[in-house]
RNA sequence: GUGGGCAUAGCUCAGUUGGUUAGAGUAUCAGGUUGUGGCCCUGAGGGUCGUGGGUUCAAAUCCCACUGCCCACCCCA
């Protein structure tokens, strides 16, 4: 039997309501903050991601779904959205129509990693990109949006972490300092961290190895070495969050893995989703637009993993999904009334009722059991003696009461059932 | 890419030291008198025991390989 590709999952009908709920909350909150939805293609020219995300990152280096199409163009299934949105922003000169563009999106993403709890090869993210403003108000706004969405889903075990990476010049200075600090103990670092020392020294802070963290204990912190402007912006973000009652902690070790980040970075983690605890991550990228061929334009954004969020909701039992129900189930008592049932159901459906009936010629008992399983509010019995005199039995399934109603007056019946 | 765990009905799982037609619960379907649900009762269908080899008179059970899934590392949402 053919099975779904490793790391991909079917979302079956019983799971759809929680996805719809999540999507509607996302849509509402972004609308509330006046963000506009953007949809970009599922795949792009490979070089977009290579240049946008950074050649040295793990995403580009080993996780992209890249292949040659029939005209030998290298294309890649999008592993994240920022590069695509910036591409669209540049391609359509959106910065000329409006100086600040606030986008949001909901979309599948693709990364070829080993699946585990909270990690799939095709997964879904919602997120946003605010392009054209360098104000830290935007940084704070995005953190608040992400936090609000998670709160609206009823999540409690959340931690908002923020940090500032400064501008590239100050970051370079800091990297040198860190390199100097660690050079003496390099040989005591874990193998992974020794690799990081050469490739991307900042990520040593990500290490889960205890001895590494021990060595880092007295390391200089980037936050103490960033430039004045970054420092001021960071203060503004902190104050705005505090005023907005968003609890946060400063995590000087929060180093994000994508090359394009500058200044503010943030992450929201959950204690309820296993090892992959980041529900949401983002930050400012003031150089990316220019780097991808546009005019120098600052930007800030975040992405949130929808599977992880729903996993957290599940584990916190925070979602209140109402039971699905239907308005009316039409039961046919006489076998030869199929076309009449069909016609009646169309009438009620035109009146906007959710209607179901039996397509399989089953017994009345079986039809009743089906009606019950579907949480039908009412059942209408078609056939028998009362039908001969133009009447039908209507049964209220919660009270069990039955009443005779007129066959022809279905509009009136629809109104009755709707209440 | 690396490490660990697990593969028996649609789902959750039993299956004794290898030994007859592989079980349960649940779900599905059909019944429990004339045309009526939930609870309850009865019955039915459904399995090449992940795949392929091997050992044996005999394998779901022992051995090997492969595949898949889960979890963790790396990294990220």
Short mmCIF file of C-alpha atoms (C1' of nucleotides) in Angstrom, two decimals:
data_model
loop_
_atom_site.label_atom_id
_atom_site.label_comp_id
_atom_site.label_asym_id
_atom_site.label_seq_id
_atom_site.Cartn_x
_atom_site.Cartn_y
_atom_site.Cartn_z
CA UNK A 1 0.00 0.00 0.00
CA UNK A 2 1.25 3.46 -0.82
CA UNK A 3 1.73 5.58 2.25
CA UNK A 4 2.26 9.29 2.78
CA UNK A 5 5.83 10.51 2.35
CA UNK A 6 7.96 10.37 5.51
CA UNK A 7 7.38 13.41 7.66
CA UNK A 8 4.07 14.34 6.03
CA UNK A 9 0.69 13.85 7.61
CA UNK A 10 -2.90 13.74 6.48
CA UNK A 11 -5.19 16.04 8.39
CA UNK A 12 -8.37 13.98 8.60
CA UNK A 13 -11.91 15.36 9.03
CA UNK A 14 -12.09 14.96 12.83
CA UNK A 15 -9.02 17.19 13.23
CA UNK A 16 -10.24 19.92 10.90
CA UNK A 17 -12.26 21.89 13.48
CA UNK A 18 -9.21 22.74 15.58
CA UNK A 19 -7.30 23.85 12.47
CA UNK A 20 -10.23 26.05 11.46
CA UNK A 21 -10.36 27.51 14.94
CA UNK A 22 -6.65 28.30 14.87
CA UNK A 23 -6.92 29.80 11.40
CA UNK A 24 -9.88 31.96 12.33
CA UNK A 25 -8.11 33.32 15.40
CA UNK A 26 -5.03 34.10 13.30
CA UNK A 27 -7.17 35.83 10.68
CA UNK A 28 -9.06 37.85 13.25
CA UNK A 29 -6.06 39.05 15.22
CA UNK A 30 -4.15 40.12 12.11
CA UNK A 31 -7.23 41.88 10.76
CA UNK A 32 -7.53 43.62 14.10
CA UNK A 33 -3.99 44.97 13.72
CA UNK A 34 -4.59 45.78 10.03
CA UNK A 35 -2.18 43.24 8.52
CA UNK A 36 -2.93 42.15 4.96
CA UNK A 37 -2.78 38.55 3.88
CA UNK A 38 -0.23 37.56 1.26
CA UNK A 39 0.08 34.25 -0.60
CA UNK A 40 3.18 33.30 -2.52
CA UNK A 41 3.97 30.21 -4.59
CA UNK A 42 4.80 26.97 -2.84
CA UNK A 43 8.18 26.88 -4.61
CA UNK A 44 10.76 29.39 -5.70
CA UNK A 45 14.01 29.56 -7.54
CA UNK A 46 16.56 27.94 -5.24
CA UNK A 47 18.88 30.93 -5.24
CA UNK A 48 16.24 33.03 -3.46
CA UNK A 49 16.53 30.96 -0.32
CA UNK A 50 20.25 30.43 -0.65
CA UNK A 51 20.79 34.19 -0.73
CA UNK A 52 17.98 35.14 1.60
CA UNK A 53 18.42 32.69 4.42
CA UNK A 54 22.17 32.31 4.13
CA UNK A 55 24.39 29.68 2.50
CA UNK A 56 25.88 28.68 5.83
CA UNK A 57 22.59 27.98 7.61
CA UNK A 58 21.39 24.44 8.25
CA UNK A 59 18.17 25.14 6.39
CA UNK A 60 19.99 25.91 3.18
CA UNK A 61 22.88 23.54 3.77
CA UNK A 62 20.99 20.36 4.47
CA UNK A 63 17.24 20.73 4.80
CA UNK A 64 15.83 22.12 1.57
CA UNK A 65 13.64 20.18 -0.83
CA UNK A 66 15.50 21.13 -3.98
CA UNK A 67 15.15 19.59 -7.41
CA UNK A 68 15.58 20.34 -11.09
CA UNK A 69 12.43 20.88 -13.09
CA UNK A 70 12.09 19.79 -16.72
CA UNK A 71 13.84 22.89 -17.97
CA UNK A 72 16.77 22.24 -15.63
CA UNK A 73 15.93 25.13 -13.33
CA UNK A 74 16.75 24.47 -9.71
CA UNK A 75 13.61 25.01 -7.66
CA UNK A 76 12.98 24.63 -3.93
CA UNK A 77 9.87 24.05 -1.87
CA UNK A 78 9.72 27.00 0.50
CA UNK A 79 11.34 26.22 3.87
CA UNK A 80 10.15 29.52 5.34
CA UNK A 81 8.25 32.54 4.19
CA UNK A 82 10.35 35.64 4.75
CA UNK A 83 12.48 35.33 1.64
CA UNK A 84 9.39 34.76 -0.51
CA UNK A 85 7.54 37.74 0.91
CA UNK A 86 10.55 39.99 0.43
CA UNK A 87 10.88 38.71 -3.13
CA UNK A 88 7.23 39.54 -3.82
CA UNK A 89 7.67 42.92 -2.12
CA UNK A 90 10.59 43.73 -4.39
CA UNK A 91 9.13 42.22 -7.55
CA UNK A 92 5.93 44.26 -7.31
CA UNK A 93 7.60 47.41 -5.94
CA UNK A 94 5.18 47.36 -3.03
CA UNK A 95 7.37 49.81 -1.12
CA UNK A 96 6.53 52.49 -3.69
CA UNK A 97 2.78 52.15 -3.26
CA UNK A 98 2.97 52.37 0.49
CA UNK A 99 5.89 53.13 2.75
CA UNK A 100 4.96 50.54 5.36
CA UNK A 101 3.50 47.17 4.37
CA UNK A 102 2.18 44.85 7.05
CA UNK A 103 1.69 41.31 5.74
CA UNK A 104 0.53 38.07 7.28
CA UNK A 105 0.34 34.55 5.88
CA UNK A 106 -0.74 30.99 6.59
CA UNK A 107 1.08 28.41 4.54
CA UNK A 108 2.69 24.97 4.41
CA UNK A 109 6.49 24.84 4.58
CA UNK A 110 8.95 22.10 3.71
CA UNK A 111 12.20 21.00 5.30
CA UNK A 112 13.82 17.63 4.87
CA UNK A 113 14.72 16.79 8.47
CA UNK A 114 14.22 13.67 10.56
CA UNK A 115 10.70 13.88 11.94
CA UNK A 116 10.10 13.89 15.69
CA UNK A 117 7.58 15.32 18.11
CA UNK A 118 6.62 18.76 16.81
CA UNK A 119 8.64 18.39 13.64
CA UNK A 120 7.48 17.32 10.21
CA UNK A 121 8.83 17.65 6.69
CA UNK A 122 5.71 19.39 5.53
CA UNK A 123 4.40 21.61 8.29
CA UNK A 124 2.36 24.77 8.55
CA UNK A 125 3.27 28.21 9.70
CA UNK A 126 1.41 31.41 10.16
CA UNK A 127 3.42 34.55 10.52
CA UNK A 128 3.91 38.09 9.43
CA UNK A 129 6.36 40.50 7.89
CA UNK A 130 6.21 44.24 8.47
CA UNK A 131 8.36 45.80 5.77
CA UNK A 132 9.27 49.46 5.56
CA UNK A 133 9.51 50.54 9.16
CA UNK A 134 12.44 50.55 11.55
CA UNK A 135 10.36 51.57 14.55
CA UNK A 136 10.62 49.24 17.55
CA UNK A 137 6.86 49.76 17.88
CA UNK A 138 6.60 47.18 15.12
CA UNK A 139 8.87 44.74 16.94
CA UNK A 140 6.71 45.00 20.02
CA UNK A 141 3.48 44.82 18.02
CA UNK A 142 4.49 41.54 16.43
CA UNK A 143 5.43 39.99 19.75
CA UNK A 144 2.09 41.09 21.14
CA UNK A 145 0.21 39.67 18.15
CA UNK A 146 1.91 36.30 18.49
CA UNK A 147 1.37 36.26 22.23
CA UNK A 148 -2.30 37.25 21.86
CA UNK A 149 -2.97 34.46 19.40
CA UNK A 150 -1.44 31.88 21.72
CA UNK A 151 -3.39 33.26 24.68
CA UNK A 152 -6.64 33.18 22.70
CA UNK A 153 -6.00 29.48 22.16
CA UNK A 154 -5.96 29.10 25.92
CA UNK A 155 -2.26 28.32 26.25
CA UNK A 156 -0.72 28.98 29.64
CA UNK A 157 2.70 27.40 29.77
CA UNK A 158 4.36 30.09 27.64
CA UNK A 159 7.61 31.99 27.90
CA UNK A 160 8.40 35.02 25.76
CA UNK A 161 12.13 35.41 25.26
CA UNK A 162 13.72 38.45 23.70
CA UNK A 163 17.20 39.54 22.83
CA UNK A 164 18.98 41.97 20.59
CA UNK A 165 21.70 41.01 18.16
CA UNK A 166 22.63 44.58 17.30
CA UNK A 167 23.79 45.67 13.90
CA UNK A 168 26.40 43.64 11.96
CA UNK A 169 29.31 45.93 12.92
CA UNK A 170 28.70 45.62 16.65
CA UNK A 171 28.00 41.92 16.27
CA UNK A 172 31.35 41.37 14.56
CA UNK A 173 33.11 43.17 17.36
CA UNK A 174 31.30 41.01 19.88
CA UNK A 175 32.08 37.79 18.00
CA UNK A 176 35.77 38.64 18.20
CA UNK A 177 35.43 39.18 21.91
CA UNK A 178 33.69 35.87 22.35
CA UNK A 179 36.27 34.09 20.23
CA UNK A 180 38.97 35.56 22.41
CA UNK A 181 37.15 34.52 25.58
CA UNK A 182 36.66 30.94 24.38
CA UNK A 183 39.98 30.40 22.65
CA UNK A 184 41.62 29.18 25.84
CA UNK A 185 38.94 26.57 26.55
CA UNK A 186 38.16 25.57 22.99
CA UNK A 187 39.50 22.08 23.52
CA UNK A 188 37.15 21.51 26.43
CA UNK A 189 34.08 22.30 24.35
CA UNK A 190 31.89 19.52 22.94
CA UNK A 191 32.55 18.37 19.42
CA UNK A 192 29.50 20.20 18.09
CA UNK A 193 30.47 23.39 19.81
CA UNK A 194 34.01 23.22 18.45
CA UNK A 195 32.44 23.09 15.00
CA UNK A 196 30.26 26.05 15.91
CA UNK A 197 33.38 27.89 17.08
CA UNK A 198 34.62 27.91 13.51
CA UNK A 199 31.36 28.17 11.62
CA UNK A 200 29.02 30.34 13.67
CA UNK A 201 30.39 31.02 17.07
CA UNK A 202 27.20 32.61 18.39
CA UNK A 203 25.37 29.33 18.21
CA UNK A 204 27.56 27.86 20.90
CA UNK A 205 25.00 29.47 23.19
CA UNK A 206 22.40 27.02 21.86
CA UNK A 207 24.35 24.05 23.15
CA UNK A 208 22.48 21.67 25.42
CA UNK A 209 25.72 20.18 26.71
CA UNK A 210 26.17 21.08 30.36
CA UNK A 211 29.94 21.44 30.25
CA UNK A 212 29.57 23.89 27.37
CA UNK A 213 27.14 25.98 29.38
CA UNK A 214 29.56 25.86 32.31
CA UNK A 215 32.29 27.31 30.15
CA UNK A 216 29.91 29.98 28.85
CA UNK A 217 28.85 31.04 32.31
CA UNK A 218 31.20 34.00 32.49
CA UNK A 219 31.26 34.72 28.79
CA UNK A 220 30.68 38.30 27.68
CA UNK A 221 27.06 38.85 26.66
CA UNK A 222 26.17 40.35 23.34
CA UNK A 223 23.55 42.54 24.91
CA UNK A 224 26.34 44.45 26.66
CA UNK A 225 28.19 45.16 23.45
CA UNK A 226 25.52 46.14 20.97
CA UNK A 227 25.45 49.59 19.40
CA UNK A 228 23.59 52.51 20.94
CA UNK A 229 20.69 52.51 18.49
CA UNK A 230 20.03 48.81 18.97
CA UNK A 231 20.24 49.26 22.69
CA UNK A 232 17.73 52.12 22.66
CA UNK A 233 15.33 50.22 20.43
CA UNK A 234 15.60 47.23 22.72
CA UNK A 235 14.69 49.43 25.68
CA UNK A 236 11.61 50.66 23.83
CA UNK A 237 10.53 47.10 23.04
CA UNK A 238 10.95 46.06 26.65
CA UNK A 239 8.93 49.02 27.91
CA UNK A 240 6.13 48.47 25.42
CA UNK A 241 5.87 44.82 26.34
CA UNK A 242 5.81 45.63 30.01
CA UNK A 243 3.07 48.24 29.46
CA UNK A 244 1.10 45.73 27.42
CA UNK A 245 1.31 43.20 30.23
CA UNK A 246 3.19 40.68 28.14
CA UNK A 247 5.47 38.81 30.51
CA UNK A 248 8.88 38.34 28.95
CA UNK A 249 12.39 37.42 29.86
CA UNK A 250 15.59 38.67 28.35
CA UNK A 251 17.59 35.77 27.04
CA UNK A 252 21.06 37.02 26.12
CA UNK A 253 21.73 33.59 24.70
CA UNK A 254 18.85 33.71 22.23
CA UNK A 255 20.74 33.44 18.97
CA UNK A 256 18.61 32.69 16.00
CA UNK A 257 19.82 30.37 13.29
CA UNK A 258 19.03 32.42 10.25
CA UNK A 259 21.61 34.81 8.92
CA UNK A 260 19.39 37.75 8.19
CA UNK A 261 18.49 38.84 11.71
CA UNK A 262 19.52 42.21 13.16
CA UNK A 263 18.59 43.98 16.38
CA UNK A 264 15.52 42.49 18.12
CA UNK A 265 15.00 38.75 18.08
CA UNK A 266 12.36 36.85 19.99
CA UNK A 267 10.94 33.44 20.59
CA UNK A 268 7.91 32.08 22.41
CA UNK A 269 8.41 28.63 23.88
CA UNK A 270 6.01 26.17 25.43
CA UNK A 271 6.80 23.72 28.18
CA UNK A 272 4.24 21.29 26.77
CA UNK A 273 5.47 20.16 23.38
CA UNK A 274 8.51 18.00 24.05
CA UNK A 275 11.96 18.81 22.90
CA UNK A 276 11.05 21.17 20.05
CA UNK A 277 9.66 23.82 22.32
CA UNK A 278 9.72 26.94 20.13
CA UNK A 279 6.19 27.74 19.03
CA UNK A 280 7.16 30.96 17.44
CA UNK A 281 10.31 32.80 16.46
CA UNK A 282 11.24 35.97 14.71
CA UNK A 283 13.11 39.20 14.66
CA UNK A 284 14.23 42.19 12.71
CA UNK A 285 15.97 41.96 9.36
CA UNK A 286 16.97 45.46 8.30
CA UNK A 287 19.37 44.41 5.55
CA UNK A 288 17.50 41.59 3.85
CA UNK A 289 15.40 43.58 1.40
CA UNK A 290 18.45 45.28 -0.01
CA UNK A 291 20.35 42.02 -0.01
CA UNK A 292 17.65 40.53 -2.23
CA UNK A 293 17.92 43.34 -4.72
CA UNK A 294 15.47 45.89 -3.37
CA UNK A 295 15.97 49.40 -2.07
CA UNK A 296 17.38 49.56 1.47
CA UNK A 297 14.28 48.84 3.56
CA UNK A 298 14.03 47.69 7.15
CA UNK A 299 11.75 44.82 8.11
CA UNK A 300 10.65 42.67 11.01
CA UNK A 301 8.70 39.44 11.17
CA UNK A 302 7.97 36.17 12.86
CA UNK A 303 6.79 32.67 12.06
CA UNK A 304 4.81 30.28 14.24
CA UNK A 305 4.56 26.52 13.88
CA UNK A 306 0.93 25.48 13.73
CA UNK A 307 1.46 21.78 14.43
CA UNK A 308 3.46 22.65 17.52
CA UNK A 309 0.83 25.10 18.67
CA UNK A 310 -1.94 22.54 18.25
CA UNK A 311 0.21 19.97 20.03
CA UNK A 312 0.59 22.39 22.95
CA UNK A 313 -3.18 23.01 22.93
CA UNK A 314 -3.77 19.28 23.01
CA UNK A 315 -1.36 18.77 25.89
CA UNK A 316 -2.82 21.67 27.85
CA UNK A 317 -6.32 20.60 26.85
CA UNK A 318 -6.98 24.23 26.11
CA UNK A 319 -9.26 24.01 23.09
CA UNK A 320 -12.99 23.94 23.50
CA UNK A 321 -14.25 22.49 20.25
CA UNK A 322 -18.04 22.27 20.17
CA UNK A 323 -19.49 18.93 19.08
CA UNK A 324 -20.47 18.86 15.43
CA UNK A 325 -24.19 18.60 14.87
CA UNK A 326 -26.70 18.71 12.06
CA UNK A 327 -30.08 20.42 11.96
CA UNK A 328 -32.18 17.70 10.43
CA UNK A 329 -32.04 14.02 9.53
CA UNK A 330 -34.75 12.82 7.18
CA UNK A 331 -35.78 9.20 7.65
CA UNK A 332 -37.69 7.35 5.03
CA UNK A 333 -40.09 4.76 6.34
CA UNK A 334 -41.15 3.42 2.94
CA UNK A 335 -38.38 2.20 0.69
CA UNK A 336 -39.90 3.69 -2.46
CA UNK A 337 -39.65 7.28 -1.21
CA UNK A 338 -35.96 7.83 -2.05
CA UNK A 339 -36.54 10.52 -4.61
CA UNK A 340 -39.01 12.31 -2.32
CA UNK A 341 -36.41 12.34 0.49
CA UNK A 342 -33.86 13.66 -1.93
CA UNK A 343 -36.18 16.44 -3.05
CA UNK A 344 -37.14 17.37 0.49
CA UNK A 345 -33.52 17.49 1.63
CA UNK A 346 -32.72 19.90 -1.21
CA UNK A 347 -35.55 22.17 -0.11
CA UNK A 348 -34.26 22.29 3.46
CA UNK A 349 -30.67 22.67 2.34
CA UNK A 350 -31.74 25.64 0.22
CA UNK A 351 -33.12 27.11 3.41
CA UNK A 352 -29.59 26.79 4.80
CA UNK A 353 -30.22 23.88 7.13
CA UNK A 354 -27.58 21.19 7.60
CA UNK A 355 -29.46 18.12 6.42
CA UNK A 356 -28.60 14.46 6.06
CA UNK A 357 -30.45 11.29 5.10
CA UNK A 358 -29.74 7.63 4.43
CA UNK A 359 -28.33 6.76 1.02
CA UNK A 360 -28.01 3.03 1.72
CA UNK A 361 -31.61 1.88 2.12
CA UNK A 362 -31.17 0.93 5.73
CA UNK A 363 -33.78 0.10 8.33
CA UNK A 364 -35.55 2.81 10.30
CA UNK A 365 -33.65 1.70 13.40
CA UNK A 366 -30.35 2.03 11.56
CA UNK A 367 -31.37 5.46 10.31
CA UNK A 368 -32.25 6.56 13.84
CA UNK A 369 -28.91 5.35 15.12
CA UNK A 370 -27.22 7.32 12.37
CA UNK A 371 -29.25 10.43 13.21
CA UNK A 372 -28.20 10.07 16.81
CA UNK A 373 -24.55 9.62 15.90
CA UNK A 374 -24.63 12.77 13.80
CA UNK A 375 -26.15 14.75 16.68
CA UNK A 376 -29.22 15.63 14.66
CA UNK A 377 -31.36 18.26 16.35
CA UNK A 378 -34.49 17.02 14.60
CA UNK A 379 -35.59 13.95 12.70
CA UNK A 380 -38.32 14.02 10.10
CA UNK A 381 -40.12 10.75 9.31
CA UNK A 382 -41.27 10.44 5.75
CA UNK A 383 -43.85 7.79 4.87
CA UNK A 384 -46.50 5.68 6.52
CA UNK A 385 -50.10 6.53 7.30
CA UNK A 386 -49.68 10.17 8.25
CA UNK A 387 -47.86 10.85 4.96
CA UNK A 388 -50.96 9.66 3.09
CA UNK A 389 -52.89 12.47 4.76
CA UNK A 390 -50.21 15.06 3.99
CA UNK A 391 -48.49 15.07 7.40
CA UNK A 392 -45.03 14.13 8.68
CA UNK A 393 -43.74 13.31 12.13
CA UNK A 394 -41.06 15.69 13.37
CA UNK A 395 -39.05 14.49 16.35
CA UNK A 396 -36.97 16.69 18.64
CA UNK A 397 -33.99 14.48 19.44
CA UNK A 398 -33.04 16.06 22.73
CA UNK A 399 -36.52 15.98 24.27
CA UNK A 400 -37.88 13.02 22.33
CA UNK A 401 -41.10 14.90 21.61
CA UNK A 402 -42.88 14.33 18.31
CA UNK A 403 -45.39 16.46 16.45
CA UNK A 404 -47.23 16.23 13.16
CA UNK A 405 -46.28 18.87 10.60
CA UNK A 406 -47.50 19.79 7.17
CA UNK A 407 -45.60 18.24 4.22
CA UNK A 408 -45.81 21.25 1.95
CA UNK A 409 -44.93 23.98 4.35
CA UNK A 410 -41.21 23.36 4.62
CA UNK A 411 -40.17 27.04 4.84
CA UNK A 412 -42.11 27.37 8.04
CA UNK A 413 -40.54 24.13 9.22
CA UNK A 414 -37.05 25.44 8.42
CA UNK A 415 -37.69 28.52 10.51
CA UNK A 416 -38.93 26.36 13.38
CA UNK A 417 -35.86 24.11 13.23
CA UNK A 418 -33.46 27.05 13.10
CA UNK A 419 -34.63 28.31 16.48
"C1'" G B 1 23.60 12.45 9.11
"C1'" U B 2 23.85 9.86 14.38
"C1'" G B 3 21.61 7.12 18.58
"C1'" G B 4 17.54 4.45 21.20
"C1'" G B 5 12.60 2.11 21.19
"C1'" C B 6 8.48 -0.22 18.67
"C1'" A B 7 5.88 -3.05 14.46
"C1'" U B 8 -0.50 -8.62 15.83
"C1'" A B 9 -8.15 -6.60 13.20
"C1'" G B 10 -9.99 0.51 11.23
"C1'" C B 11 -8.17 1.99 16.53
"C1'" U B 12 -6.00 0.46 21.65
"C1'" C B 13 -3.75 -3.87 22.98
"C1'" A B 14 -3.46 -9.63 24.90
"C1'" G B 15 -0.97 -13.89 22.97
"C1'" U B 16 2.14 -18.32 28.59
"C1'" U B 17 8.74 -22.39 28.00
"C1'" G B 18 7.95 -22.29 19.71
"C1'" G B 19 2.53 -26.71 19.37
"C1'" U B 20 -4.42 -27.31 16.59
"C1'" U B 21 -9.21 -23.03 12.90
"C1'" A B 22 -4.55 -16.00 16.27
"C1'" G B 23 -7.94 -13.42 20.82
"C1'" A B 24 -10.24 -9.12 23.76
"C1'" G B 25 -12.08 -4.18 24.09
"C1'" U B 26 -13.69 -0.50 20.87
"C1'" A B 27 -15.42 0.89 16.07
"C1'" U B 28 -18.41 -0.97 11.72
"C1'" C B 29 -22.75 -3.78 9.99
"C1'" A B 30 -27.29 -6.67 11.13
"C1'" G B 31 -30.93 -8.08 14.71
"C1'" G B 32 -33.62 -7.66 19.85
"C1'" U B 33 -41.75 -8.55 16.17
"C1'" U B 34 -45.62 -4.56 12.85
"C1'" G B 35 -42.56 2.57 11.31
"C1'" U B 36 -38.26 5.53 16.22
"C1'" G B 37 -31.95 6.97 18.69
"C1'" G B 38 -28.84 7.27 23.21
"C1'" C B 39 -28.14 2.46 27.80
"C1'" C B 40 -28.37 -2.77 27.44
"C1'" C B 41 -28.36 -7.75 24.95
"C1'" U B 42 -27.32 -11.18 20.62
"C1'" G B 43 -24.83 -12.11 16.21
"C1'" A B 44 -21.73 -11.08 11.78
"C1'" G B 45 -17.79 -9.30 8.81
"C1'" G B 46 -12.73 -7.81 9.31
"C1'" G B 47 -5.80 -10.19 10.22
"C1'" U B 48 -0.41 -13.37 4.12
"C1'" C B 49 0.84 -11.40 12.98
"C1'" G B 50 5.46 -4.83 8.72
"C1'" U B 51 8.44 -7.36 4.35
"C1'" G B 52 12.04 -11.06 2.86
"C1'" G B 53 15.19 -14.90 4.27
"C1'" G B 54 16.89 -18.66 7.92
"C1'" U B 55 16.52 -22.50 12.18
"C1'" U B 56 12.68 -26.41 13.20
"C1'" C B 57 8.42 -31.91 12.30
"C1'" A B 58 6.14 -27.08 13.70
"C1'" A B 59 7.34 -19.76 14.05
"C1'" A B 60 3.12 -14.13 15.82
"C1'" U B 61 6.78 -16.41 19.28
"C1'" C B 62 13.97 -17.90 18.03
"C1'" C B 63 18.05 -15.69 14.48
"C1'" C B 64 19.48 -12.25 10.32
"C1'" A B 65 18.50 -8.42 6.82
"C1'" C B 66 15.36 -4.70 5.01
"C1'" U B 67 11.36 -1.20 5.47
"C1'" G B 68 8.19 1.85 8.24
"C1'" C B 69 6.76 4.53 12.63
"C1'" C B 70 7.98 6.94 17.31
"C1'" C B 71 11.49 9.54 20.41
"C1'" A B 72 16.10 12.06 21.05
"C1'" C B 73 20.76 14.58 19.03
"C1'" C B 74 22.12 18.31 15.22
"C1'" C B 75 18.97 22.41 13.86
"C1'" C B 76 14.56 24.79 13.68
"C1'" A B 77 8.41 26.60 13.63
#
